[in-house]
Tab-separated table of C-alpha atoms and ligand atoms in Angstrom:
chain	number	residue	atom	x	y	z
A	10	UNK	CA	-6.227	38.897	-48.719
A	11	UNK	CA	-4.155	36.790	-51.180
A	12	UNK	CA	-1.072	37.398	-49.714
A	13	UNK	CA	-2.037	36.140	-46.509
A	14	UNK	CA	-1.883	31.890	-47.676
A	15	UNK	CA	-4.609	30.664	-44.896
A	16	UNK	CA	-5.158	27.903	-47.233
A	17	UNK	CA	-2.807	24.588	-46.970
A	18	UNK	CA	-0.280	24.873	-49.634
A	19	UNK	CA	-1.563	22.892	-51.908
A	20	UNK	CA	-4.458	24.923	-52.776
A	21	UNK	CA	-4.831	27.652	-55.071
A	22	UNK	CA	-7.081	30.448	-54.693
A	23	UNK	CA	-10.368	29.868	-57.196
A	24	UNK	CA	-12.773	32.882	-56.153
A	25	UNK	CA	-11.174	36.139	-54.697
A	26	UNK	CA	-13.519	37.221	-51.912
A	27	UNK	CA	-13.882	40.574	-54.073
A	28	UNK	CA	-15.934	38.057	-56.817
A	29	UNK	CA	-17.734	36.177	-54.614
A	30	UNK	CA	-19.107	39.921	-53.124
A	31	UNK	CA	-19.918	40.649	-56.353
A	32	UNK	CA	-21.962	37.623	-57.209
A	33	UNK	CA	-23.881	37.466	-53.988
A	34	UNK	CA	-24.888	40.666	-54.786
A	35	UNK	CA	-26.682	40.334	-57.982
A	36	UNK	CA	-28.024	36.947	-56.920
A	37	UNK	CA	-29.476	39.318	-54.075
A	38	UNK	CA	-31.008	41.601	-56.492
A	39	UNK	CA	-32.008	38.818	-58.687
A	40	UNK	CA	-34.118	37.514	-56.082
A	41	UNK	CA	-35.503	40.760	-54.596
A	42	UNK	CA	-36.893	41.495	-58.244
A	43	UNK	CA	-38.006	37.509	-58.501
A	44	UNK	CA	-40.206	37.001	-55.246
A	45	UNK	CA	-41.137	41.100	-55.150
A	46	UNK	CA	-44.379	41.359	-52.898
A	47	UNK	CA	-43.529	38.214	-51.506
A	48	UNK	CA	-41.928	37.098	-48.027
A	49	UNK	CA	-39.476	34.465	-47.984
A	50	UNK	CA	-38.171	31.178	-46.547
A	51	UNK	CA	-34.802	30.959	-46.594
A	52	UNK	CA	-33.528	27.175	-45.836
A	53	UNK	CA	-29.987	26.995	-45.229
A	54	UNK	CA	-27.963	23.608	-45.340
A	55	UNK	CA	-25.545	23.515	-42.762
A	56	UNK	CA	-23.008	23.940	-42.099
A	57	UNK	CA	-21.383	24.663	-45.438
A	58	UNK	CA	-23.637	27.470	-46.417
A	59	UNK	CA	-23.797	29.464	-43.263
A	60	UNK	CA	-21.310	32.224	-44.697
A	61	UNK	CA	-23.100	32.247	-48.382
A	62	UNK	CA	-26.627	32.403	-46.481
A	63	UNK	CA	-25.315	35.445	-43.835
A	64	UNK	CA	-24.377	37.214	-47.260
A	65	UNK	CA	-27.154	36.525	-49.320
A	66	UNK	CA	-29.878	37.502	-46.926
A	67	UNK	CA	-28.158	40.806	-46.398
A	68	UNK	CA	-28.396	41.555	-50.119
A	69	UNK	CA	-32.034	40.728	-50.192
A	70	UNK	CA	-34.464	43.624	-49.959
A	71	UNK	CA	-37.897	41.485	-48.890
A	72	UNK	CA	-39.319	40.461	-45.630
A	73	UNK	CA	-37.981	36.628	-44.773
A	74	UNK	CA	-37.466	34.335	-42.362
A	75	UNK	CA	-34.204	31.761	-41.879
A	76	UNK	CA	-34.494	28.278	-40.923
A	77	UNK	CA	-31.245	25.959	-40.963
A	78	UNK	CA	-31.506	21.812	-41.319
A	79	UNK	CA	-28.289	19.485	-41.347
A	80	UNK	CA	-28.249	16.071	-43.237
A	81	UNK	CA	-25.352	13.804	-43.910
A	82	UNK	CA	-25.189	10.889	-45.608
A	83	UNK	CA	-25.057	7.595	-44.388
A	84	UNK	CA	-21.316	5.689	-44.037
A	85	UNK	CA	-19.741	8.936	-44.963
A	86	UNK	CA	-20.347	7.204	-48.758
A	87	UNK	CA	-21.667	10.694	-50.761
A	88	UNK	CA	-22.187	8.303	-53.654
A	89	UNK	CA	-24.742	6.050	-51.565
A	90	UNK	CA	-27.326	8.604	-52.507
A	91	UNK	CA	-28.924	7.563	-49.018
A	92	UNK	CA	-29.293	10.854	-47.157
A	93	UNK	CA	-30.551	11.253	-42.898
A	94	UNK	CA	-31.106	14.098	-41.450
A	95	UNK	CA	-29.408	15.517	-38.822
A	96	UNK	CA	-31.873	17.635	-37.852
A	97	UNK	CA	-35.015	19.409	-39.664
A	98	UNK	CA	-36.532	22.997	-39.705
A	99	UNK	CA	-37.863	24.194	-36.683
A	100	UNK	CA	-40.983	25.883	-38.335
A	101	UNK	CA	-43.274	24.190	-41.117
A	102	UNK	CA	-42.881	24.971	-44.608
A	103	UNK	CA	-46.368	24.605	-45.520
A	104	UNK	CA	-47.867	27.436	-48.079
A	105	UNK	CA	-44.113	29.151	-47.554
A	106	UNK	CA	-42.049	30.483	-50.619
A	107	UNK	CA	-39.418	28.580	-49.797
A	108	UNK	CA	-36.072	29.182	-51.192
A	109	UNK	CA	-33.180	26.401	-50.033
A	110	UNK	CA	-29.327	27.663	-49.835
A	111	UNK	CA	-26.382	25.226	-50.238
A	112	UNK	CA	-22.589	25.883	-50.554
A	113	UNK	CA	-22.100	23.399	-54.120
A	114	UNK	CA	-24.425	21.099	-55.732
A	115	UNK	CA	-21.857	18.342	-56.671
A	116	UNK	CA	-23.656	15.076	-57.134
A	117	UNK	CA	-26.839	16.367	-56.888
A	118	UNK	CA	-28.248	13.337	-54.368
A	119	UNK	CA	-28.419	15.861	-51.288
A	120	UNK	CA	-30.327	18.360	-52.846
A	121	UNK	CA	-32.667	15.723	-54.239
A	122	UNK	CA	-33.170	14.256	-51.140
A	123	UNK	CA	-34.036	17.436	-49.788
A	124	UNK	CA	-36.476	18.616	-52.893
A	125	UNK	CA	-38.087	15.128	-52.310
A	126	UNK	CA	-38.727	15.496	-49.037
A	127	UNK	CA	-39.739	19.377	-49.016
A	128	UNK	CA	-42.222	19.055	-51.486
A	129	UNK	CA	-44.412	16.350	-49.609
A	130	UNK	CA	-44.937	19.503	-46.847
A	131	UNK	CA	-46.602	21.296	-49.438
A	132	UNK	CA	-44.271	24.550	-50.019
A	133	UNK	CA	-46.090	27.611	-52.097
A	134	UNK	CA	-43.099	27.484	-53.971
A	135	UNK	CA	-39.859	25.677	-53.788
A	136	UNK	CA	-36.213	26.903	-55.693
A	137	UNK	CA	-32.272	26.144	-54.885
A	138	UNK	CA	-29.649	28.698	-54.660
A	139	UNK	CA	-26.126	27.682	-54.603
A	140	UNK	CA	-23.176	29.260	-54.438
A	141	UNK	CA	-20.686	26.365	-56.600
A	142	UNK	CA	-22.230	24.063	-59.158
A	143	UNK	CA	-19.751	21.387	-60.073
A	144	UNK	CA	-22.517	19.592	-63.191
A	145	UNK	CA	-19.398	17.063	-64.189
A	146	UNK	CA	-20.289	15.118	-61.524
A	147	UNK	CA	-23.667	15.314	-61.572
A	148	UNK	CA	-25.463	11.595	-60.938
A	149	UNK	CA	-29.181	12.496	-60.751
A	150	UNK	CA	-30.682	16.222	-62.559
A	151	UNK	CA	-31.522	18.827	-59.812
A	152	UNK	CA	-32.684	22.120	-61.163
A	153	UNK	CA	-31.406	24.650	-59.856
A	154	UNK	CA	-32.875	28.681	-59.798
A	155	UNK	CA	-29.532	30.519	-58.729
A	156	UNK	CA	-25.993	29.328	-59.120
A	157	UNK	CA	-22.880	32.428	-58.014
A	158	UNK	CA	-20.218	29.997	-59.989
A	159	UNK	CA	-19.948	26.856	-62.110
A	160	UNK	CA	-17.084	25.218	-61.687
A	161	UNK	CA	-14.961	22.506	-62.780
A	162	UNK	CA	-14.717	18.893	-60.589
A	163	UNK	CA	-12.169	20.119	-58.218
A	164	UNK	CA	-12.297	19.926	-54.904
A	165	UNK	CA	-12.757	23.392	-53.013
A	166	UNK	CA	-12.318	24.907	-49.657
A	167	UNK	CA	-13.315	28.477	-47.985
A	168	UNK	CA	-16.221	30.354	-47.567
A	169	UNK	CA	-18.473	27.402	-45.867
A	170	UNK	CA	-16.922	24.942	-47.148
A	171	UNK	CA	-14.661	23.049	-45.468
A	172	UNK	CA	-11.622	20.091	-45.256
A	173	UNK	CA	-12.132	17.755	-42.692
A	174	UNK	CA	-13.928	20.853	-40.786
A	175	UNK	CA	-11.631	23.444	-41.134
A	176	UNK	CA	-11.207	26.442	-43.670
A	177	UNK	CA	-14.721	27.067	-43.503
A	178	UNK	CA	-13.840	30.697	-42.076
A	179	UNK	CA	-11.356	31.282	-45.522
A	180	UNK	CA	-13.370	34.636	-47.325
A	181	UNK	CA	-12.842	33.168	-50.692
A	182	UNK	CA	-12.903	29.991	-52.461
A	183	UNK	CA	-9.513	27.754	-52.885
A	184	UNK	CA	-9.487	24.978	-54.928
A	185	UNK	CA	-6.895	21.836	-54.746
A	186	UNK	CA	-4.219	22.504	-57.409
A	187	UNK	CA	-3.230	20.410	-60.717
B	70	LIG	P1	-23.778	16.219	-53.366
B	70	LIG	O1	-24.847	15.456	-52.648
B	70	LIG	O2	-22.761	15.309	-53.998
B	70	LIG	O3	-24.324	17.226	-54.355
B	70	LIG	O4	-22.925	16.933	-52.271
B	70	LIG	C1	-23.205	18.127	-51.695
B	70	LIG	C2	-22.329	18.278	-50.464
B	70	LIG	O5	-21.047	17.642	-50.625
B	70	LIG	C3	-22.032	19.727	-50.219
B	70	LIG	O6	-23.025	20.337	-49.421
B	70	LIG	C4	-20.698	19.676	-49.525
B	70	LIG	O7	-20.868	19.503	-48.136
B	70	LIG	C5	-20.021	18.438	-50.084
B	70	LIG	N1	-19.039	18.773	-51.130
B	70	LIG	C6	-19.121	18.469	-52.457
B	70	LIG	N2	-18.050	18.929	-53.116
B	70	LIG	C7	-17.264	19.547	-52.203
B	70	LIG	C8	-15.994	20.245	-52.297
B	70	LIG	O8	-15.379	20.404	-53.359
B	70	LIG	N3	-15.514	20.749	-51.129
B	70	LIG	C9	-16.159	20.614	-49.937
B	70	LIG	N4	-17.334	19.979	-49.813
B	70	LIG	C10	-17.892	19.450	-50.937
């Protein structure tokens, strides 16, 4: 795949796809062994964690369901903190092991937003997998159960996540370069 450069020049490749496969699939295992006997909730955030989330699931050996919610922030500021949403789950979450997916955890102030507002509908249980944590430029904690890959504060692109909408279909993670 790395010959082919899908990315804009200026990006680097971060995460060969073969990596990312990898990852996903222990996170898989992880969680089949963590919620055994259990069914599941998976939450994804859209849109950037609709590839992670296809993967994931597939690599997860319980019984679950799949919901999907969008937020965005207001003014396109990220740093406002002050998070709407889109649109919401289509089922309640109430008594659910719920676990929430996202693409990166950057900030934090989406995910907190969303913890926040999950945990007044009364979850069974409620954890965060992600597949990037960027912690440099974290502004409020968020604790998070499964992480694929820490990374530095770069921005990236591929595999959900995207550059003014596009690249989101790239099978591994490129990151702008120094
Ligand atoms: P946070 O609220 O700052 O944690 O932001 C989380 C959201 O910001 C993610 O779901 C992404 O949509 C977006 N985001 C943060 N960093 C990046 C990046 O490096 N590339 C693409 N999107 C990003």
């Amino acid at each position: 795949m790395s010959g082919a450069h899908l990315h804009p020049p200026e990006f680097e490749i971060l995460i060969p796809a073969d990596r990312i496969a990898a990852r996903v699939q222990e996170l898989g295992a992880q969680i089949t062994r963590d919620y055994a006997g259990k069914e599941l909730t998976l939450v994804g955030v859209l849109k950037g964690s609709l590839l992670f989330m296809a993967d994931l699931a597939r690599e997860i050996r319980l019984p679950l369901t799949c919901d999907f919610l969008r937020v965005s922030s207001y003014e396109g500021t990220k740093s406002s903190g002050v998070v709407r949403f889109d649109f919401d789950l289509t089922q309640p979450i109430k008594d659910k092991h719920v676990l929430v997916i996202e693409d990166i955890i950057d900030t934090g102030l989406t995910m907190s937003f969303l913890l926040e507002n999950f945990r007044l509908r009364q979850p069974a249980s409620l954890k965060v997998a992600t597949l990037l944590d960027k912690p440099e430029n974290r502004r409020t904690a968020v604790g998070i159960d499964y992480v694929g890959f820490t990374i530095e504060n770069r921005f990236v692109i591929g595999y959900g996540l995207d550059l003014d909408g596009k690249y989101r279909n790239l099978p591994y993670i490129a990151a702008l370069a120094r």
